[in-house]
Amino acid sequence: MRLSLLKPRGIALGVAALFVLVACGNSTTGTSTNLAATQKLSFPILGDFGSLDPGVFDAETDSEIAQNIYSGVVKFDDGLNVVCDLCSELPTVSSDGLTYTFKLRPEAKFSNGDPVTSKDVLFSWNRAAALGNSYASNFAPVDGFSVVQKNKLAGAQLQAALDSGAVKLTGLSAPDTHTVVAKLTHPAGYFLQSLALVATGWIVDQKVVATDPDNWWTKPETAIGSGPYKMTARTPKQSIDFASVDNWWGSPKPVIKTVHLDILDSPTTAIAAYEQGKYDVYGFGGYSNAPVEDVLRIQKTASEKDQLHLQPKVRSYWVSYNLTCDAARPAKGPFCGPESTNGAAHDLRLAFALAIDKKVVAEVSCKNILCKPLTGGLIVTGLAGAGADNSDPLAKFDVAQAKTLLKSADPNGTLTKGMSYAYDPSNPLNKTTAENLADQWNTNLGVKVDLQPVDHSAFIKARLKGGYVISRDGWQADYNHPQDWYDNLYGKNAGGADGTTTGYVSTAYDTTLASADAKKLADALPEYAKLSKMLEDDAAYIPLYYGVGAFLFKPYVKNA
């Protein structure tokens, strides 16, 4: 399963094909729109792409841009329901839940005119599994994955092995040009949702990838997909341009004809350029983070406040404990032991959680604008499996109970002496949050917690190895299914040292999780709710807040 890295990633927002630019001074009425003569959209992104190769990338900005270039067999609609993309109808599923049969649209074509066939689907899915990026494990239920994941080939060697069939998921087959069959080793109720995830299920042109297996996506002439747009120019670290694909096979047809992106390094610079009229939108392309000061200023500016849109993201933030008592982990600390019956460790965790006023954290960290207190469990409100507001007992603020628990668990203060809270300071929000947490623990519990800022890369590596007693954590949804949260964050399947980043290993948790994952979503929700309650009962985390994105759209940009 994927590692809990809190990368800028997850369910992507919007498609540029839906935007239209309205002529200045005109508006949309009913179904008629007075369009601007030039349909060119310009916006900034805050950093260059890691990759636009669906088998490689896992960053949010890469996926938000690339979703306009590629198509998957299935996708999410605006309500986060799985619907057809390249398929002509949703797949038929065998009664035992092990065989999925997909029918492809015969009219689907790549931007170079090549037809999209079942051969391309098999190549793309086999390649994604073999490349082994963060999302490769979405193919774990498919027969043969355990063999493919051991693949050590890359570049031209991998291409040759894929072409010859030496590396393949044995559960995938193509009975004809427009039929794909996927056979699973075990029922997986989340399989379609994971295929709809941006990147994992996207289809590439086998012939084009063969021309340059590692770098085909970097050049306009070979950056070929079946989406509504194609790349026309790219200057690394500076800019990238796209144009709509003539006679694109899909629907709705793109109205925006060209798209220009500048690659900047500062949200403040980008917002200033937007306000000066250089850009049509801000926040699209994975960078909806904005300085709180700019948001507050724009809210008070009459000519701009209506251009600001605050949109809840699918990202949660919390504090994690090191719950593994294994002496081999470098920082086991006083919180280790996930079981709620584990006396002092459990009471310490609960004390640290109840001593934090989450409303104050959200107010101090983001003025309650770019985040909202996390009160309904880890899964973001609005997604499948999310709890009701104020349902998470760990979100409560109760200083009296926190002090009582602390006195019982650590009467002499020896267990909590010299404790440090680790965080990645690359996001200013993390630093402000860390300072407020330390202040509240000191004020409300009388426990001094030192702050330990750690460079992003080093922070991730150390946390995955259990290197911190208590640290900042978070997750952004990859697809709309609770499995994405409970499999990847806790239990034996979660990534990291000894099977989990936090050390939360429980037989009851793992058994319930396996049962839930095998069922259809509607039938599995009660069991996923049990997993949420286990984490709450065991005081496995301290809830902080849900993320909110800030977007700016000029009045003439419609359907953004």
Coordinates of C-alpha atoms in Angstrom, one line a residue:
M1 CA 0.0 0.0 0.0
R2 CA 1.1 3.6 -0.5
L3 CA 3.0 5.5 2.1
S4 CA 1.4 8.2 4.2
L5 CA 3.6 11.0 2.9
L6 CA 1.1 13.9 2.7
K7 CA 2.2 14.8 -0.7
P8 CA 0.3 17.5 -2.7
R9 CA -1.9 15.0 -4.3
G10 CA -5.3 13.5 -4.5
I11 CA -8.7 13.9 -6.2
A12 CA -8.1 16.6 -8.8
L13 CA -10.3 19.6 -9.4
G14 CA -12.0 20.6 -12.6
V15 CA -11.1 20.3 -16.3
A16 CA -10.1 23.2 -18.4
A17 CA -12.4 22.0 -21.2
L18 CA -15.4 23.2 -19.2
F19 CA -14.1 26.8 -18.9
V20 CA -15.4 29.6 -21.2
L21 CA -14.3 33.2 -21.4
V22 CA -17.2 35.6 -21.7
A23 CA -17.0 38.8 -23.7
C24 CA -16.2 41.8 -21.4
G25 CA -19.4 43.3 -20.0
N26 CA -21.6 40.4 -20.9
S27 CA -22.9 37.6 -18.8
T28 CA -24.4 34.2 -19.1
T29 CA -28.2 34.0 -19.3
G30 CA -30.0 30.7 -19.6
T31 CA -28.2 28.6 -22.1
S32 CA -26.8 31.5 -24.2
T33 CA -23.3 32.9 -23.6
N34 CA -21.7 35.8 -25.4
L35 CA -18.2 34.3 -25.7
A36 CA -15.0 36.4 -26.0
A37 CA -13.4 36.3 -29.4
T38 CA -10.2 34.9 -28.0
Q39 CA -10.6 31.8 -25.9
K40 CA -7.1 31.7 -24.3
L41 CA -6.8 30.8 -20.6
S42 CA -3.7 31.8 -18.6
F43 CA -2.8 30.9 -15.0
P44 CA 0.3 30.3 -12.9
I45 CA 1.5 27.1 -11.1
L46 CA 3.9 27.3 -8.2
G47 CA 6.7 24.9 -9.3
D48 CA 7.5 22.8 -12.3
F49 CA 6.1 19.3 -13.0
G50 CA 7.7 16.3 -11.6
S51 CA 6.3 14.4 -14.6
L52 CA 3.3 14.3 -16.8
D53 CA 3.7 10.5 -17.3
P54 CA 0.7 8.8 -15.8
G55 CA 2.8 5.8 -14.8
V56 CA 5.2 8.0 -12.8
F57 CA 3.7 11.1 -11.3
D58 CA 1.9 11.4 -8.0
A59 CA 1.8 15.2 -7.3
E60 CA -1.5 17.0 -7.3
T61 CA -0.4 19.7 -9.8
D62 CA 0.8 17.1 -12.2
S63 CA -2.5 15.2 -12.1
E64 CA -4.7 18.3 -12.3
I65 CA -2.9 19.4 -15.5
A66 CA -2.5 15.9 -17.0
Q67 CA -6.2 15.1 -16.6
N68 CA -6.7 17.4 -19.5
I69 CA -4.3 15.4 -21.7
Y70 CA -5.3 11.8 -20.8
S71 CA -8.4 9.7 -20.3
G72 CA -9.0 6.7 -18.1
V73 CA -11.4 3.8 -18.7
V74 CA -13.5 5.2 -15.9
K75 CA -13.5 8.6 -14.1
F76 CA -15.2 10.6 -11.4
D77 CA -18.1 13.0 -12.2
D78 CA -18.6 16.2 -10.3
G79 CA -20.4 14.3 -7.5
L80 CA -17.4 11.9 -7.2
N81 CA -19.4 9.0 -8.6
V82 CA -17.6 6.5 -10.9
V83 CA -18.8 7.0 -14.5
C84 CA -17.5 5.9 -17.9
D85 CA -14.7 7.8 -19.7
L86 CA -13.2 5.5 -22.4
C87 CA -15.6 2.8 -21.6
S88 CA -19.0 2.6 -23.3
E89 CA -20.7 1.4 -20.2
L90 CA -19.7 0.6 -16.7
P91 CA -18.1 -2.9 -16.4
T92 CA -20.0 -6.1 -15.7
V93 CA -18.8 -7.8 -12.6
S94 CA -19.1 -11.5 -11.9
S95 CA -21.2 -12.7 -9.0
D96 CA -18.1 -13.6 -7.0
G97 CA -16.7 -10.0 -7.5
L98 CA -13.5 -11.4 -9.1
T99 CA -14.0 -10.6 -12.8
Y100 CA -14.5 -7.1 -14.3
T101 CA -15.3 -6.8 -18.1
F102 CA -14.9 -3.4 -19.7
K103 CA -16.2 -2.4 -23.2
L104 CA -14.3 0.5 -24.8
R105 CA -15.7 3.3 -26.9
P106 CA -14.9 2.5 -30.6
E107 CA -14.7 6.2 -31.4
A108 CA -12.0 7.0 -28.8
K109 CA -8.7 8.3 -30.3
F110 CA -5.4 9.7 -29.1
S111 CA -4.5 13.2 -30.1
N112 CA -2.3 11.9 -32.9
G113 CA -5.2 10.1 -34.5
D114 CA -4.3 6.6 -33.2
P115 CA -7.4 4.6 -32.1
V116 CA -7.5 3.7 -28.4
T117 CA -7.7 -0.1 -28.2
S118 CA -7.7 -2.8 -25.5
K119 CA -4.0 -3.4 -26.3
D120 CA -3.3 0.2 -25.1
V121 CA -5.2 -0.4 -21.9
L122 CA -3.3 -3.6 -21.1
F123 CA 0.0 -1.9 -21.8
S124 CA -0.9 1.2 -19.7
W125 CA -2.1 -0.8 -16.7
N126 CA 0.8 -3.3 -16.9
R127 CA 3.2 -0.5 -17.2
A128 CA 1.8 1.5 -14.3
A129 CA 2.0 -1.6 -12.1
A130 CA 5.5 -2.4 -13.2
L131 CA 6.8 1.1 -12.7
G132 CA 5.9 0.8 -9.0
N133 CA 5.1 4.5 -8.2
S134 CA 3.0 5.6 -5.3
Y135 CA -0.2 4.4 -7.0
A136 CA 0.9 1.1 -8.4
S137 CA -0.6 -0.8 -5.5
N138 CA -4.1 0.2 -6.8
F139 CA -3.6 -2.8 -9.1
A140 CA -2.8 -5.0 -6.1
P141 CA -6.1 -7.0 -6.3
V142 CA -5.3 -8.0 -10.0
D143 CA -3.9 -11.5 -10.4
G144 CA -0.2 -11.4 -11.0
F145 CA 0.5 -8.1 -9.1
S146 CA 2.7 -9.8 -6.5
V147 CA 5.0 -10.9 -9.3
V148 CA 5.0 -7.6 -11.3
Q149 CA 5.7 -5.5 -8.3
K150 CA 9.1 -7.3 -8.0
N151 CA 10.0 -5.9 -11.4
K152 CA 13.5 -4.2 -11.5
L153 CA 13.5 -3.1 -15.1
A154 CA 13.2 0.4 -16.4
G155 CA 13.4 2.5 -19.6
A156 CA 13.9 0.6 -22.8
Q157 CA 14.4 -2.8 -21.0
L158 CA 11.0 -2.4 -19.3
Q159 CA 9.4 -1.3 -22.6
A160 CA 10.7 -4.5 -24.3
A161 CA 9.5 -6.7 -21.5
L162 CA 6.1 -5.1 -21.6
D163 CA 5.9 -5.5 -25.4
S164 CA 6.9 -9.1 -25.3
G165 CA 4.6 -10.0 -22.4
A166 CA 7.5 -10.9 -20.1
V167 CA 6.2 -8.4 -17.5
K168 CA 2.4 -8.4 -17.2
L169 CA -0.5 -8.7 -14.8
T170 CA -1.7 -12.3 -15.6
G171 CA -5.2 -11.2 -14.6
L172 CA -5.5 -8.8 -17.5
S173 CA -6.7 -9.9 -21.0
A174 CA -8.1 -8.5 -24.2
P175 CA -10.6 -10.9 -25.9
D176 CA -10.9 -8.3 -28.7
T177 CA -9.9 -4.8 -29.8
H178 CA -12.5 -3.1 -27.5
T179 CA -12.8 -5.5 -24.6
V180 CA -10.7 -5.6 -21.4
V181 CA -11.1 -8.3 -18.7
A182 CA -9.5 -7.9 -15.2
K183 CA -9.5 -10.9 -12.9
L184 CA -8.8 -10.3 -9.3
T185 CA -7.3 -12.6 -6.7
H186 CA -9.8 -11.4 -4.0
P187 CA -12.9 -9.2 -4.0
A188 CA -12.1 -5.5 -3.8
G189 CA -15.1 -3.2 -3.4
Y190 CA -12.9 -0.2 -4.1
F191 CA -11.4 -1.4 -7.4
L192 CA -13.4 0.8 -9.7
Q193 CA -12.8 3.9 -7.5
S194 CA -9.1 3.2 -7.6
L195 CA -9.1 2.9 -11.4
A196 CA -10.9 6.3 -11.6
L197 CA -8.1 7.8 -9.7
V198 CA -6.1 10.3 -11.8
A199 CA -2.9 8.7 -13.1
T200 CA -3.4 5.0 -12.2
G201 CA -6.0 4.1 -14.8
W202 CA -5.0 6.6 -17.5
I203 CA -4.2 5.2 -20.9
V204 CA -1.1 6.0 -22.9
D205 CA -0.3 5.2 -26.6
Q206 CA 2.0 2.2 -26.6
K207 CA 3.6 3.1 -29.9
V208 CA 4.4 6.7 -28.8
V209 CA 5.9 5.6 -25.4
A210 CA 8.1 3.2 -27.2
T211 CA 9.9 6.1 -29.0
D212 CA 11.4 7.3 -25.7
P213 CA 10.2 5.2 -22.7
D214 CA 11.4 7.7 -20.0
N215 CA 11.0 11.1 -21.6
W216 CA 8.2 10.8 -24.2
W217 CA 6.0 13.1 -22.1
T218 CA 8.5 16.0 -22.2
K219 CA 8.1 16.9 -25.9
P220 CA 4.9 18.3 -27.6
E221 CA 5.3 15.9 -30.5
T222 CA 5.2 12.8 -28.3
A223 CA 3.2 14.0 -25.3
I224 CA 0.2 12.1 -26.6
G225 CA -3.0 11.3 -24.8
S226 CA -6.7 10.8 -25.5
G227 CA -7.9 13.9 -23.5
P228 CA -9.3 17.2 -24.9
Y229 CA -5.9 19.0 -24.9
K230 CA -2.4 18.4 -26.2
M231 CA 0.9 20.0 -25.4
T232 CA 2.2 22.6 -27.9
A233 CA 5.2 24.1 -26.2
R234 CA 7.3 23.6 -23.0
T235 CA 10.2 25.5 -21.5
P236 CA 11.2 23.6 -18.3
K237 CA 10.8 25.7 -15.1
Q238 CA 9.3 28.6 -17.1
S239 CA 6.1 27.8 -19.0
I240 CA 4.0 25.3 -20.8
D241 CA 1.3 25.6 -23.5
F242 CA -1.6 23.5 -24.6
A243 CA -4.2 23.6 -27.4
S244 CA -7.6 21.9 -27.7
V245 CA -7.6 18.7 -29.8
D246 CA -9.4 19.2 -33.1
N247 CA -12.5 17.0 -33.4
W248 CA -11.9 15.5 -30.0
W249 CA -14.0 12.3 -29.5
G250 CA -15.4 13.1 -26.1
S251 CA -18.0 15.5 -24.6
P252 CA -18.4 18.3 -23.7
K253 CA -16.2 19.7 -26.5
P254 CA -13.6 22.2 -25.2
V255 CA -14.4 25.9 -25.8
I256 CA -11.1 27.2 -24.5
K257 CA -8.7 26.9 -27.5
T258 CA -5.3 27.5 -25.9
V259 CA -4.0 27.3 -22.3
H260 CA -0.8 29.0 -21.1
L261 CA 0.8 28.2 -17.8
D262 CA 3.7 30.2 -16.2
I263 CA 5.8 28.4 -13.6
L264 CA 6.4 30.7 -10.6
D265 CA 7.9 30.1 -7.2
S266 CA 5.7 32.2 -4.9
P267 CA 1.9 32.4 -4.2
T268 CA 2.3 36.1 -3.3
T269 CA 4.0 36.8 -6.7
A270 CA 1.3 34.8 -8.5
I271 CA -1.6 36.6 -6.8
A272 CA -0.1 40.0 -7.5
A273 CA 0.2 39.1 -11.2
Y274 CA -3.4 37.9 -11.2
E275 CA -4.5 41.2 -9.6
Q276 CA -2.5 43.1 -12.3
G277 CA -4.5 41.3 -15.0
K278 CA -1.8 38.9 -16.2
Y279 CA -3.8 35.8 -15.4
D280 CA -7.4 34.7 -15.7
V281 CA -7.5 32.3 -12.7
Y282 CA -5.4 31.5 -9.6
G283 CA -5.5 28.2 -7.7
F284 CA -6.1 25.9 -10.6
G285 CA -3.5 23.3 -11.3
G286 CA -2.9 22.0 -7.8
Y287 CA -1.9 25.3 -6.1
S288 CA -4.9 26.6 -4.2
N289 CA -2.8 27.4 -1.2
A290 CA -2.7 31.1 -0.6
P291 CA -1.2 33.3 2.2
V292 CA -3.9 34.1 4.8
E293 CA -3.0 37.7 4.6
D294 CA -3.8 37.9 0.9
V295 CA -7.1 36.2 1.4
L296 CA -8.1 38.6 4.2
R297 CA -7.0 41.6 2.1
I298 CA -9.0 40.4 -1.0
Q299 CA -12.1 39.8 1.2
K300 CA -12.0 43.5 2.1
T301 CA -11.4 44.7 -1.4
A302 CA -14.7 45.6 -3.0
S303 CA -13.5 45.2 -6.6
E304 CA -12.0 41.7 -5.9
K305 CA -13.9 40.0 -3.1
D306 CA -16.5 38.4 -5.5
Q307 CA -13.6 36.8 -7.4
L308 CA -12.4 34.8 -4.4
H309 CA -13.8 31.3 -3.9
L310 CA -13.0 29.2 -0.8
Q311 CA -13.5 25.5 -1.6
P312 CA -13.2 22.7 0.9
K313 CA -10.4 20.3 -0.1
V314 CA -10.2 16.6 0.5
R315 CA -7.3 16.9 2.9
S316 CA -7.1 16.3 6.6
Y317 CA -4.4 17.3 9.1
W318 CA -3.7 15.7 12.5
V319 CA -1.0 14.8 15.0
S320 CA 0.4 11.3 15.0
Y321 CA 2.0 9.3 17.9
N322 CA 4.6 6.6 17.6
L323 CA 2.6 3.7 18.9
T324 CA 5.1 0.9 18.4
C325 CA 6.9 -0.2 21.5
D326 CA 9.4 -2.2 19.5
A327 CA 12.9 -1.2 20.8
A328 CA 14.1 -1.4 17.2
R329 CA 12.3 1.8 16.3
P330 CA 14.4 4.8 17.1
A331 CA 11.8 6.8 19.0
K332 CA 9.3 4.6 20.7
G333 CA 8.4 7.1 23.5
P334 CA 5.7 7.0 26.2
F335 CA 2.7 6.8 23.8
C336 CA 3.5 3.3 22.4
G337 CA 0.8 0.6 22.5
P338 CA -2.4 1.1 20.4
E339 CA -4.7 -0.9 22.6
S340 CA -7.2 1.2 24.6
T341 CA -6.5 -1.1 27.6
N342 CA -2.8 -0.1 27.7
G343 CA -3.3 2.1 30.7
A344 CA -0.7 4.9 30.9
A345 CA 0.1 5.1 27.2
H346 CA -3.6 5.4 26.2
D347 CA -4.3 8.0 28.9
L348 CA -1.3 10.1 27.9
R349 CA -2.5 10.1 24.3
L350 CA -6.0 11.1 25.3
A351 CA -4.6 13.8 27.7
F352 CA -2.6 15.4 24.9
A353 CA -5.6 15.3 22.6
L354 CA -8.1 16.8 25.0
A355 CA -5.7 19.5 26.1
I356 CA -5.8 21.1 22.6
D357 CA -8.6 23.6 21.7
K358 CA -9.0 22.7 18.0
K359 CA -10.9 25.9 17.3
V360 CA -8.0 27.9 18.6
V361 CA -5.6 26.0 16.4
A362 CA -7.7 26.7 13.3
E363 CA -8.0 30.3 14.2
V364 CA -4.3 30.8 14.9
S365 CA -3.1 28.7 11.9
C366 CA -5.4 30.0 9.2
K367 CA -7.9 32.4 10.7
N368 CA -10.5 29.7 10.3
I369 CA -10.6 30.6 6.6
L370 CA -8.1 28.2 4.9
C371 CA -8.9 25.4 7.3
K372 CA -11.8 24.2 9.5
P373 CA -11.6 22.2 12.7
L374 CA -11.5 18.5 12.2
T375 CA -14.5 17.2 14.2
G376 CA -15.9 14.3 12.2
G377 CA -13.1 11.9 12.0
L378 CA -10.1 11.7 9.7
I379 CA -12.1 11.3 6.4
V380 CA -13.1 14.7 5.0
T381 CA -16.7 15.8 5.3
G382 CA -18.6 15.0 2.1
L383 CA -16.6 11.9 1.2
A384 CA -17.9 8.3 1.6
G385 CA -17.3 7.1 5.2
A386 CA -17.0 10.6 6.7
G387 CA -18.4 11.0 10.2
A388 CA -20.9 13.7 11.2
D389 CA -19.7 17.0 12.5
N390 CA -18.7 16.9 16.2
S391 CA -18.8 13.1 16.2
D392 CA -15.1 12.6 17.0
P393 CA -14.5 12.4 20.7
L394 CA -10.8 13.3 20.2
A395 CA -11.9 16.7 18.9
K396 CA -13.2 17.7 22.3
F397 CA -11.5 20.3 24.5
D398 CA -11.5 19.3 28.2
V399 CA -8.6 20.7 30.2
A400 CA -9.9 19.2 33.5
Q401 CA -10.1 15.7 32.1
A402 CA -6.7 16.1 30.4
K403 CA -5.0 17.1 33.6
T404 CA -6.6 14.2 35.5
L405 CA -5.4 11.7 32.8
L406 CA -1.9 13.2 32.8
K407 CA -1.6 13.0 36.6
S408 CA -2.7 9.4 36.6
A409 CA -0.5 8.3 33.7
D410 CA 2.6 10.4 34.5
P411 CA 2.5 11.6 38.1
N412 CA 6.1 12.6 38.3
G413 CA 6.4 14.0 34.8
T414 CA 9.2 11.6 33.9
L415 CA 7.5 10.1 30.8
T416 CA 6.8 13.5 29.2
K417 CA 10.1 15.2 30.1
G418 CA 12.2 16.3 27.1
M419 CA 9.5 15.5 24.5
S420 CA 9.8 17.0 21.0
Y421 CA 7.2 17.6 18.3
A422 CA 8.5 17.2 14.7
Y423 CA 7.2 18.9 11.7
D424 CA 8.1 20.0 8.1
P425 CA 8.5 23.8 8.0
S426 CA 8.3 24.1 4.2
N427 CA 4.6 24.9 4.7
P428 CA 4.3 28.0 6.9
L429 CA 1.0 26.6 8.2
N430 CA 2.9 23.7 9.8
K431 CA 5.2 26.1 11.8
T432 CA 2.3 28.2 13.1
T433 CA 0.4 25.1 14.1
A434 CA 3.4 23.6 15.9
E435 CA 3.9 26.8 17.9
N436 CA 0.3 26.9 19.0
L437 CA 0.3 23.2 19.9
A438 CA 3.4 23.6 22.1
D439 CA 1.8 26.7 23.7
Q440 CA -1.4 24.9 24.6
W441 CA 0.3 21.8 25.9
N442 CA 2.4 24.0 28.1
T443 CA -0.5 26.2 29.3
N444 CA -3.1 23.5 29.7
L445 CA -1.0 20.5 30.8
G446 CA 2.1 22.1 32.2
V447 CA 4.1 19.9 29.7
K448 CA 7.0 21.6 27.8
V449 CA 7.2 20.2 24.3
D450 CA 10.2 21.3 22.2
L451 CA 9.7 21.9 18.5
Q452 CA 11.7 20.0 16.0
P453 CA 11.5 21.5 12.4
V454 CA 13.0 19.0 9.9
D455 CA 13.6 19.4 6.2
H456 CA 10.8 17.8 4.2
S457 CA 12.7 14.9 2.7
A458 CA 14.4 14.0 5.9
F459 CA 11.2 14.4 7.9
I460 CA 9.3 11.9 5.6
K461 CA 12.1 9.4 5.8
A462 CA 12.5 9.5 9.5
R463 CA 8.8 9.4 10.2
L464 CA 8.3 6.4 8.1
K465 CA 10.9 4.6 10.2
G466 CA 9.3 5.6 13.5
G467 CA 11.8 8.3 14.2
Y468 CA 9.6 10.7 16.1
V469 CA 7.6 10.3 19.3
I470 CA 5.0 12.8 18.1
S471 CA 4.7 14.5 14.8
R472 CA 2.6 16.3 12.2
D473 CA 0.6 14.1 9.9
G474 CA -2.1 14.3 7.2
W475 CA -3.6 12.8 4.1
Q476 CA -5.4 13.9 1.0
A477 CA -8.0 11.6 -0.6
D478 CA -6.9 9.8 -3.8
Y479 CA -10.4 8.5 -4.6
N480 CA -13.8 8.6 -2.9
H481 CA -13.6 5.4 -0.9
P482 CA -12.8 4.8 2.8
Q483 CA -10.3 2.1 1.9
D484 CA -8.0 4.8 0.6
W485 CA -7.7 6.1 4.2
Y486 CA -7.9 3.1 6.4
D487 CA -5.6 0.8 4.4
N488 CA -2.9 3.5 3.8
L489 CA -2.8 5.1 7.3
Y490 CA -3.1 2.4 9.9
G491 CA -2.9 -1.4 10.3
K492 CA -0.5 -3.9 8.9
N493 CA -1.0 -2.8 5.3
A494 CA 0.1 0.8 5.8
G495 CA 3.5 1.8 4.5
G496 CA 6.7 2.2 6.5
A497 CA 8.9 0.4 8.9
D498 CA 7.4 -2.8 10.4
G499 CA 4.3 -2.4 8.2
T500 CA 3.0 1.0 9.5
T501 CA 4.2 4.5 9.8
T502 CA 2.6 5.1 13.2
G503 CA 2.9 1.6 14.7
Y504 CA -0.8 1.1 15.0
V505 CA -1.1 -2.6 14.6
S506 CA -4.2 -4.4 15.8
T507 CA -5.6 -7.8 14.9
A508 CA -9.2 -6.6 15.3
Y509 CA -8.5 -3.6 13.1
D510 CA -6.9 -5.7 10.3
T511 CA -9.6 -8.3 10.4
T512 CA -12.4 -5.7 10.1
L513 CA -10.5 -3.8 7.4
A514 CA -10.1 -7.0 5.3
S515 CA -13.8 -7.7 5.6
A516 CA -14.8 -4.2 4.6
D517 CA -12.4 -4.0 1.7
A518 CA -13.9 -7.1 0.1
K519 CA -17.5 -5.7 0.1
K520 CA -19.4 -3.2 -2.0
L521 CA -19.2 0.3 -0.6
A522 CA -22.7 0.5 0.7
D523 CA -22.3 -2.8 2.5
A524 CA -18.9 -2.0 3.8
L525 CA -19.7 1.5 5.3
P526 CA -20.7 0.1 8.8
E527 CA -17.4 -1.8 9.1
Y528 CA -15.4 1.3 8.0
A529 CA -17.3 3.2 10.8
K530 CA -16.1 0.5 13.2
L531 CA -12.5 1.2 12.1
S532 CA -13.0 4.9 12.8
K533 CA -14.3 4.2 16.3
M534 CA -11.3 1.9 17.0
L535 CA -8.9 4.7 16.2
E536 CA -11.0 7.1 18.3
D537 CA -11.3 4.7 21.3
D538 CA -7.5 4.0 21.1
A539 CA -6.8 7.8 21.0
A540 CA -4.5 7.1 18.0
Y541 CA -4.3 10.7 16.8
I542 CA -5.0 14.3 17.7
P543 CA -7.4 15.9 15.1
L544 CA -6.5 19.3 13.8
Y545 CA -8.3 20.6 10.7
Y546 CA -9.6 20.0 7.2
G547 CA -8.0 22.0 4.4
V548 CA -9.7 24.7 2.4
G549 CA -8.4 25.9 -1.0
A550 CA -8.4 29.5 -2.2
F551 CA -9.3 30.3 -5.8
L552 CA -9.5 33.5 -7.8
F553 CA -11.5 33.7 -11.0
K554 CA -11.9 36.8 -13.2
P555 CA -15.6 37.7 -13.7
Y556 CA -15.4 36.7 -17.4
V557 CA -14.3 33.1 -16.6
K558 CA -17.4 30.9 -16.5
N559 CA -17.8 27.3 -15.3
A560 CA -14.6 27.4 -13.4

